[in-house]
Amino acid sequence: MAGVGPLRQDWDPVVLRKKAPTAAAKKDEKAVNAARRSGAEIETVKKSNAATNKAASSGTSLNTRKLDEETENLTHERVPLELKKNIMQARMDKKLTQAQLGQLINEKPQVIQEYESGKAIPNQQIILKLERALGVKLRGKK
């Protein structure tokens, strides 16, 4: 230990402090009450839409006005009358029930019922399965 002087004790006090409170802690109810008791100045700000159930832009916007003015009636394409008649006629000719036809094409009986009642949205894959199972051409003349 050459070149090192005599060892000494450092008896200076060391003070440990908590870090300053964060912004969220300053807004805490306890912190606000403590500040009131000590006489500190407290700033309160009223938020414009506080405690209301309104959206930030509660007024009618341009998009909602356009939607309200829209008069076009949009609907899904339905099974044509001729197709549903063709499916029913071909099924009757083969003497099949809706359930049996559904089982043949691996679909639920409700699918066959929807096609025959005209409520289904046409799906070309299902129509192709029906054509194969019934042995008839259901979609137009090709």
Short mmCIF file of C-alpha atoms in Angstrom, two decimals:
data_model
loop_
_atom_site.label_atom_id
_atom_site.label_comp_id
_atom_site.label_asym_id
_atom_site.label_seq_id
_atom_site.Cartn_x
_atom_site.Cartn_y
_atom_site.Cartn_z
CA MET A 1 0.00 0.00 0.00
CA ALA A 2 2.67 2.38 -0.92
CA GLY A 3 1.56 5.93 -1.70
CA VAL A 4 -1.65 5.72 0.29
CA GLY A 5 -1.98 7.99 3.30
CA PRO A 6 -3.35 7.06 6.66
CA LEU A 7 -6.89 5.71 6.66
CA ARG A 8 -9.52 8.00 8.07
CA GLN A 9 -13.13 7.64 8.89
CA ASP A 10 -15.63 9.85 7.05
CA TRP A 11 -18.27 10.78 9.61
CA ASP A 12 -20.27 13.21 7.44
CA PRO A 13 -23.98 12.51 7.70
CA VAL A 14 -25.72 10.89 4.72
CA VAL A 15 -29.30 12.02 4.14
CA LEU A 16 -31.68 9.76 2.17
CA ARG A 17 -34.80 11.38 0.78
CA LYS A 18 -37.82 10.07 -1.05
CA LYS A 19 -38.08 11.17 -4.65
CA ALA A 20 -40.47 13.99 -5.52
CA PRO A 21 -44.11 12.98 -5.95
CA THR A 22 -45.27 12.27 -9.49
CA ALA A 23 -48.06 14.21 -11.19
CA ALA A 24 -50.56 11.45 -10.39
CA ALA A 25 -49.55 11.50 -6.72
CA LYS A 26 -49.99 15.28 -6.62
CA LYS A 27 -53.60 14.83 -7.74
CA ASP A 28 -54.26 12.24 -5.05
CA GLU A 29 -56.98 13.23 -2.57
CA LYS A 30 -54.63 12.91 0.41
CA ALA A 31 -52.05 15.15 -1.24
CA VAL A 32 -54.67 17.76 -2.11
CA ASN A 33 -56.04 17.76 1.46
CA ALA A 34 -52.51 18.08 2.88
CA ALA A 35 -51.85 21.03 0.56
CA ARG A 36 -55.10 22.69 1.70
CA ARG A 37 -54.16 22.26 5.36
CA SER A 38 -50.72 23.75 4.78
CA GLY A 39 -52.25 26.73 2.96
CA ALA A 40 -50.70 25.98 -0.43
CA GLU A 41 -52.39 27.29 -3.55
CA ILE A 42 -54.51 24.69 -5.33
CA GLU A 43 -55.61 25.01 -8.94
CA THR A 44 -58.79 23.27 -10.06
CA VAL A 45 -59.80 22.86 -13.68
CA LYS A 46 -63.25 21.74 -14.82
CA LYS A 47 -63.13 19.40 -17.76
CA SER A 48 -65.67 20.26 -20.45
CA ASN A 49 -67.29 16.83 -20.83
CA ALA A 50 -66.61 15.51 -17.35
CA ALA A 51 -69.28 13.21 -15.90
CA THR A 52 -71.34 13.19 -19.06
CA ASN A 53 -72.15 10.32 -21.36
CA LYS A 54 -71.61 12.28 -24.54
CA ALA A 55 -68.95 11.62 -27.13
CA ALA A 56 -66.27 14.23 -27.69
CA SER A 57 -67.95 15.21 -30.95
CA SER A 58 -71.59 14.87 -29.99
CA GLY A 59 -72.82 17.12 -32.77
CA THR A 60 -73.88 15.59 -36.05
CA SER A 61 -70.84 15.28 -38.24
CA LEU A 62 -70.68 15.29 -42.00
CA ASN A 63 -70.61 11.47 -42.21
CA THR A 64 -73.72 10.98 -40.08
CA ARG A 65 -75.56 13.56 -42.13
CA LYS A 66 -74.60 11.71 -45.34
CA LEU A 67 -75.84 8.45 -43.85
CA ASP A 68 -79.13 10.03 -42.85
CA GLU A 69 -79.63 11.46 -46.33
CA GLU A 70 -78.79 8.12 -47.99
CA THR A 71 -81.91 6.70 -49.59
CA GLU A 72 -80.49 3.70 -51.45
CA ASN A 73 -81.84 0.44 -50.05
CA LEU A 74 -78.99 -2.05 -49.82
CA THR A 75 -79.88 -5.75 -49.63
CA HIS A 76 -78.08 -9.00 -50.22
CA GLU A 77 -78.68 -10.93 -53.39
CA ARG A 78 -81.25 -13.68 -52.86
CA VAL A 79 -81.84 -16.99 -54.59
CA PRO A 80 -83.74 -16.35 -57.85
CA LEU A 81 -87.26 -17.77 -58.19
CA GLU A 82 -86.26 -20.05 -61.08
CA LEU A 83 -83.32 -21.54 -59.16
CA LYS A 84 -85.40 -22.38 -56.10
CA LYS A 85 -88.08 -23.99 -58.28
CA ASN A 86 -85.43 -26.01 -60.10
CA ILE A 87 -83.93 -27.25 -56.80
CA MET A 88 -87.35 -28.27 -55.47
CA GLN A 89 -88.35 -30.01 -58.71
CA ALA A 90 -85.07 -31.94 -59.01
CA ARG A 91 -85.25 -32.99 -55.33
CA MET A 92 -88.83 -34.21 -55.75
CA ASP A 93 -87.91 -36.12 -58.93
CA LYS A 94 -85.17 -37.95 -56.99
CA LYS A 95 -87.70 -38.52 -54.14
CA LEU A 96 -85.37 -36.95 -51.54
CA THR A 97 -86.26 -34.97 -48.44
CA GLN A 98 -84.48 -31.73 -47.62
CA ALA A 99 -82.60 -33.54 -44.83
CA GLN A 100 -81.48 -36.33 -47.17
CA LEU A 101 -80.32 -33.86 -49.82
CA GLY A 102 -78.47 -31.86 -47.17
CA GLN A 103 -76.71 -35.02 -46.02
CA LEU A 104 -75.76 -35.88 -49.62
CA ILE A 105 -73.99 -32.56 -50.13
CA ASN A 106 -72.62 -32.36 -46.56
CA GLU A 107 -74.71 -29.33 -45.60
CA LYS A 108 -77.33 -28.81 -42.92
CA PRO A 109 -80.99 -29.34 -43.88
CA GLN A 110 -81.59 -25.66 -43.03
CA VAL A 111 -79.35 -24.70 -45.96
CA ILE A 112 -81.58 -26.63 -48.38
CA GLN A 113 -84.66 -25.10 -46.78
CA GLU A 114 -83.23 -21.58 -47.18
CA TYR A 115 -82.40 -22.20 -50.86
CA GLU A 116 -85.87 -23.58 -51.58
CA SER A 117 -87.61 -20.72 -49.76
CA GLY A 118 -85.41 -18.10 -51.47
CA LYS A 119 -83.95 -16.72 -48.26
CA ALA A 120 -80.36 -17.91 -48.80
CA ILE A 121 -77.57 -15.79 -50.22
CA PRO A 122 -76.45 -17.72 -53.32
CA ASN A 123 -73.17 -19.56 -52.92
CA GLN A 124 -71.77 -21.03 -56.13
CA GLN A 125 -70.05 -23.90 -54.29
CA ILE A 126 -73.31 -25.05 -52.70
CA ILE A 127 -75.16 -24.70 -56.00
CA LEU A 128 -72.45 -26.83 -57.68
CA LYS A 129 -72.84 -29.50 -54.94
CA LEU A 130 -76.61 -29.47 -55.51
CA GLU A 131 -76.13 -29.87 -59.27
CA ARG A 132 -73.85 -32.87 -58.76
CA ALA A 133 -76.12 -34.54 -56.19
CA LEU A 134 -79.31 -33.99 -58.19
CA GLY A 135 -77.75 -34.66 -61.59
CA VAL A 136 -79.30 -31.56 -63.18
CA LYS A 137 -78.11 -28.17 -64.38
CA LEU A 138 -79.56 -25.53 -62.02
CA ARG A 139 -77.70 -22.41 -63.17
CA GLY A 140 -78.79 -21.19 -66.57
CA LYS A 141 -77.89 -22.86 -69.85
CA LYS A 142 -74.20 -23.23 -70.63
#
